Amino acid sequence: MVMFPAKLTSHLMAELTVEQFSGLFDKKIPPETLASLAKSASNGNLESIDLLHNIALRHDSEGRKAENILFDLFSGKLPAKKGIDKEIQETSKKLYQLHLNTKIKTHLTDSKLTTPSKLLYIVGSAIEKVIDKISLTKLLMKNEPKGSTLWDNNRMTTSDEIDASNKNNPTLPSNMTINCSIGLMQNGYNLLADVIEQKILNNKTLDKCELFPININDNHWILAVFYQPEHKQDMKCVVFNSYQNVSLEITNEIAKAAEKAGIIEKDITYIEGNIQQQVPNGCGLFVVEAIKQLTENNQQDPYDTLKEFQENFIKKTMAEQKEFNIQNRRQLYSNYHDSKYLS
């Protein structure tokens, strides 16, 4: 463990008892101790942030818990004082710079500062040199476009990231299915139509609300929802698109797929409009968030939920929309990392 040259101040002692502090070095750290550290760190206590970083370096479950606390504070998933992400970034960067010191580097060849980790993602967000960011990107995520980094605020979301975010959704109701992301067309074939046809062959009908993250033209994500409104026999389809209206060619292909589910064209509704001004290339982020809204509001008609989401986002301030872009990209990586390395 690499210890920071920081003093245990009276402020920190007010958050942790002597027994709790001593317990930080045990194999198992009591949950209430980590909870106290998380609360203290969320209020901006630098000593607590330092301690969480030290614990996060561990390669056991306690290290993973501390790393998740730090990342959830950094990404906005956990409530915290404004600017806490900057303080966590600064501490992570100092730790990384300490690691680069040759005196300790040889002892950390298998550390979370040299292998894919959430801690290393935070480091990448804090360092300034693009060449260093590119180097860390290659380590954290394969097949990233040349010259692109994970921290670009206009980076396109991958299907792996979308699927990881939808995997094991804690709020997924039993009457809803989130399908794996697919391209609408491949080699002239309508993949969405094929998937729906196969589902109907297996089940005779689409008996659940079906959510399909769909990539169109290899560069844009939309969400198609097939569902049966309450107290109605006919199924409907609503398409959520965070950018300008899709082309006639695309609507025709979606209509062909919907037809497989017995949905006629007049029962397909599009919720469209560019809400990406402060979230460039954020179509994947909006699809993930739209799915989250649907799973959390499953008693409401999907159209109403998605329309409400669009309208509420438009009402956000420019600063809030930018924050959505930053925080959701960070949380997207967290889900991807857990899916790839912890499953």
mmCIF file of C-alpha atoms in Angstrom, residues 125-275:
data_model
loop_
_atom_site.group_PDB
_atom_site.id
_atom_site.type_symbol
_atom_site.label_atom_id
_atom_site.label_comp_id
_atom_site.label_asym_id
_atom_site.label_seq_id
_atom_site.Cartn_x
_atom_site.Cartn_y
_atom_site.Cartn_z
ATOM 1 C CA SER A 125 -9.555 12.110 -16.850
ATOM 2 C CA ALA A 126 -7.093 14.194 -14.825
ATOM 3 C CA ILE A 127 -3.900 14.106 -16.892
ATOM 4 C CA GLU A 128 -3.427 16.785 -19.535
ATOM 5 C CA LYS A 129 -1.228 15.258 -22.243
ATOM 6 C CA VAL A 130 -3.280 13.789 -25.099
ATOM 7 C CA ILE A 131 -0.603 11.193 -25.854
ATOM 8 C CA ASP A 132 -0.878 9.899 -22.274
ATOM 9 C CA LYS A 133 -4.670 9.818 -22.518
ATOM 10 C CA ILE A 134 -4.441 7.820 -25.755
ATOM 11 C CA SER A 135 -2.042 5.387 -24.101
ATOM 12 C CA LEU A 136 -4.414 4.814 -21.176
ATOM 13 C CA THR A 137 -7.377 4.503 -23.554
ATOM 14 C CA LYS A 138 -5.652 1.607 -25.342
ATOM 15 C CA LEU A 139 -5.237 -0.099 -21.975
ATOM 16 C CA LEU A 140 -8.788 0.511 -20.739
ATOM 17 C CA MET A 141 -10.739 -0.179 -23.940
ATOM 18 C CA LYS A 142 -9.716 -2.056 -27.059
ATOM 19 C CA ASN A 143 -10.590 -1.047 -30.630
ATOM 20 C CA GLU A 144 -11.037 2.628 -29.856
ATOM 21 C CA PRO A 145 -10.664 4.767 -33.034
ATOM 22 C CA LYS A 146 -7.125 6.031 -33.610
ATOM 23 C CA GLY A 147 -6.491 9.361 -31.910
ATOM 24 C CA SER A 148 -9.664 9.108 -29.839
ATOM 25 C CA THR A 149 -9.701 8.952 -26.044
ATOM 26 C CA LEU A 150 -12.231 7.708 -23.510
ATOM 27 C CA TRP A 151 -12.543 11.215 -22.083
ATOM 28 C CA ASP A 152 -13.510 13.050 -25.270
ATOM 29 C CA ASN A 153 -16.817 14.788 -24.564
ATOM 30 C CA ASN A 154 -18.070 13.961 -28.078
ATOM 31 C CA ARG A 155 -17.051 10.303 -28.157
ATOM 32 C CA MET A 156 -19.493 7.830 -29.763
ATOM 33 C CA THR A 157 -20.884 5.153 -27.462
ATOM 34 C CA THR A 158 -20.197 1.516 -28.367
ATOM 35 C CA SER A 159 -22.679 -1.348 -28.363
ATOM 36 C CA ASP A 160 -20.640 -3.046 -25.609
ATOM 37 C CA GLU A 161 -21.091 -0.013 -23.354
ATOM 38 C CA ILE A 162 -24.831 0.185 -24.002
ATOM 39 C CA ASP A 163 -25.303 -3.540 -23.370
ATOM 40 C CA ALA A 164 -23.189 -3.383 -20.200
ATOM 41 C CA SER A 165 -25.366 -0.581 -18.839
ATOM 42 C CA ASN A 166 -28.512 -2.577 -19.550
ATOM 43 C CA LYS A 167 -27.152 -5.813 -18.119
ATOM 44 C CA ASN A 168 -28.669 -6.854 -14.793
ATOM 45 C CA ASN A 169 -30.757 -3.688 -14.612
ATOM 46 C CA PRO A 170 -31.847 -3.502 -10.938
ATOM 47 C CA THR A 171 -35.169 -1.844 -11.818
ATOM 48 C CA LEU A 172 -36.086 -4.093 -14.773
ATOM 49 C CA PRO A 173 -39.734 -5.154 -14.318
ATOM 50 C CA SER A 174 -40.872 -8.668 -15.197
ATOM 51 C CA ASN A 175 -43.065 -7.424 -18.057
ATOM 52 C CA MET A 176 -40.214 -5.737 -19.910
ATOM 53 C CA THR A 177 -37.266 -7.031 -21.962
ATOM 54 C CA ILE A 178 -34.146 -5.059 -22.872
ATOM 55 C CA ASN A 179 -32.678 -6.581 -26.016
ATOM 56 C CA CYS A 180 -29.024 -6.464 -26.998
ATOM 57 C CA SER A 181 -28.121 -3.515 -29.180
ATOM 58 C CA ILE A 182 -28.186 -4.211 -32.923
ATOM 59 C CA GLY A 183 -27.662 -2.456 -36.216
ATOM 60 C CA LEU A 184 -30.929 -1.863 -38.044
ATOM 61 C CA MET A 185 -29.507 -3.082 -41.353
ATOM 62 C CA GLN A 186 -26.662 -5.425 -42.237
ATOM 63 C CA ASN A 187 -25.749 -6.375 -45.795
ATOM 64 C CA GLY A 188 -29.189 -5.321 -46.961
ATOM 65 C CA TYR A 189 -31.021 -7.360 -44.328
ATOM 66 C CA ASN A 190 -33.335 -5.832 -41.747
ATOM 67 C CA LEU A 191 -31.906 -7.256 -38.508
ATOM 68 C CA LEU A 192 -34.644 -5.778 -36.336
ATOM 69 C CA ALA A 193 -37.308 -7.507 -38.427
ATOM 70 C CA ASP A 194 -35.384 -10.793 -38.174
ATOM 71 C CA VAL A 195 -35.125 -10.562 -34.369
ATOM 72 C CA ILE A 196 -38.825 -9.761 -33.969
ATOM 73 C CA GLU A 197 -39.813 -12.575 -36.328
ATOM 74 C CA GLN A 198 -37.717 -15.038 -34.326
ATOM 75 C CA LYS A 199 -39.245 -13.874 -31.040
ATOM 76 C CA ILE A 200 -42.749 -14.355 -32.417
ATOM 77 C CA LEU A 201 -41.875 -17.818 -33.765
ATOM 78 C CA ASN A 202 -40.730 -18.797 -30.271
ATOM 79 C CA ASN A 203 -43.542 -17.149 -28.275
ATOM 80 C CA LYS A 204 -46.355 -16.715 -30.842
ATOM 81 C CA THR A 205 -46.474 -13.037 -29.883
ATOM 82 C CA LEU A 206 -44.494 -10.252 -28.242
ATOM 83 C CA ASP A 207 -45.894 -10.749 -24.748
ATOM 84 C CA LYS A 208 -43.658 -8.153 -23.098
ATOM 85 C CA CYS A 209 -42.702 -4.554 -23.611
ATOM 86 C CA GLU A 210 -39.660 -4.958 -25.873
ATOM 87 C CA LEU A 211 -36.854 -2.375 -25.872
ATOM 88 C CA PHE A 212 -34.406 -2.334 -28.787
ATOM 89 C CA PRO A 213 -31.313 -0.076 -28.823
ATOM 90 C CA ILE A 214 -30.729 0.317 -32.569
ATOM 91 C CA ASN A 215 -27.789 1.715 -34.493
ATOM 92 C CA ILE A 216 -28.633 3.346 -37.811
ATOM 93 C CA ASN A 217 -26.163 4.302 -40.537
ATOM 94 C CA ASP A 218 -23.319 2.992 -38.326
ATOM 95 C CA ASN A 219 -23.168 6.325 -36.508
ATOM 96 C CA HIS A 220 -26.361 6.983 -34.553
ATOM 97 C CA TRP A 221 -28.305 5.268 -31.749
ATOM 98 C CA ILE A 222 -32.084 5.318 -31.377
ATOM 99 C CA LEU A 223 -34.451 3.339 -29.150
ATOM 100 C CA ALA A 224 -37.456 1.416 -30.473
ATOM 101 C CA VAL A 225 -40.104 0.270 -28.003
ATOM 102 C CA PHE A 226 -42.759 -2.301 -28.924
ATOM 103 C CA TYR A 227 -45.586 -2.562 -26.405
ATOM 104 C CA GLN A 228 -49.265 -3.192 -25.852
ATOM 105 C CA PRO A 229 -51.064 -0.241 -24.236
ATOM 106 C CA GLU A 230 -53.174 -1.031 -21.195
ATOM 107 C CA HIS A 231 -56.776 -2.038 -21.980
ATOM 108 C CA LYS A 232 -56.027 -2.147 -25.716
ATOM 109 C CA GLN A 233 -55.539 -5.087 -28.057
ATOM 110 C CA ASP A 234 -53.364 -3.541 -30.744
ATOM 111 C CA MET A 235 -49.632 -3.208 -30.161
ATOM 112 C CA LYS A 236 -47.835 0.067 -30.692
ATOM 113 C CA CYS A 237 -44.280 1.211 -31.358
ATOM 114 C CA VAL A 238 -42.591 4.380 -30.155
ATOM 115 C CA VAL A 239 -39.149 5.417 -31.416
ATOM 116 C CA PHE A 240 -37.000 7.746 -29.324
ATOM 117 C CA ASN A 241 -34.411 9.730 -31.284
ATOM 118 C CA SER A 242 -32.270 12.422 -29.638
ATOM 119 C CA TYR A 243 -31.270 14.022 -32.926
ATOM 120 C CA GLN A 244 -32.884 15.300 -36.112
ATOM 121 C CA ASN A 245 -35.623 13.265 -37.799
ATOM 122 C CA VAL A 246 -34.471 9.983 -39.302
ATOM 123 C CA SER A 247 -34.720 9.522 -43.059
ATOM 124 C CA LEU A 248 -37.681 8.069 -44.917
ATOM 125 C CA GLU A 249 -35.571 5.015 -45.713
ATOM 126 C CA ILE A 250 -35.068 4.359 -41.997
ATOM 127 C CA THR A 251 -38.745 4.851 -41.124
ATOM 128 C CA ASN A 252 -39.654 2.390 -43.886
ATOM 129 C CA GLU A 253 -37.310 -0.253 -42.458
ATOM 130 C CA ILE A 254 -38.667 0.284 -38.935
ATOM 131 C CA ALA A 255 -42.197 -0.047 -40.334
ATOM 132 C CA LYS A 256 -41.219 -3.377 -41.937
ATOM 133 C CA ALA A 257 -39.922 -4.621 -38.591
ATOM 134 C CA ALA A 258 -43.010 -3.380 -36.747
ATOM 135 C CA GLU A 259 -45.222 -5.161 -39.266
ATOM 136 C CA LYS A 260 -43.713 -8.460 -38.100
ATOM 137 C CA ALA A 261 -45.201 -7.687 -34.678
ATOM 138 C CA GLY A 262 -48.572 -6.843 -36.196
ATOM 139 C CA ILE A 263 -48.087 -3.089 -35.826
ATOM 140 C CA ILE A 264 -49.369 -0.925 -38.653
ATOM 141 C CA GLU A 265 -47.572 2.253 -39.680
ATOM 142 C CA LYS A 266 -50.084 4.653 -38.102
ATOM 143 C CA ASP A 267 -49.356 3.057 -34.712
ATOM 144 C CA ILE A 268 -45.647 3.950 -34.899
ATOM 145 C CA THR A 269 -44.841 7.232 -33.162
ATOM 146 C CA TYR A 270 -41.538 9.113 -33.310
ATOM 147 C CA ILE A 271 -40.244 11.313 -30.503
ATOM 148 C CA GLU A 272 -37.498 13.260 -32.258
ATOM 149 C CA GLY A 273 -35.563 16.491 -32.040
ATOM 150 C CA ASN A 274 -31.974 17.540 -31.481
ATOM 151 C CA ILE A 275 -31.247 17.618 -27.741
#
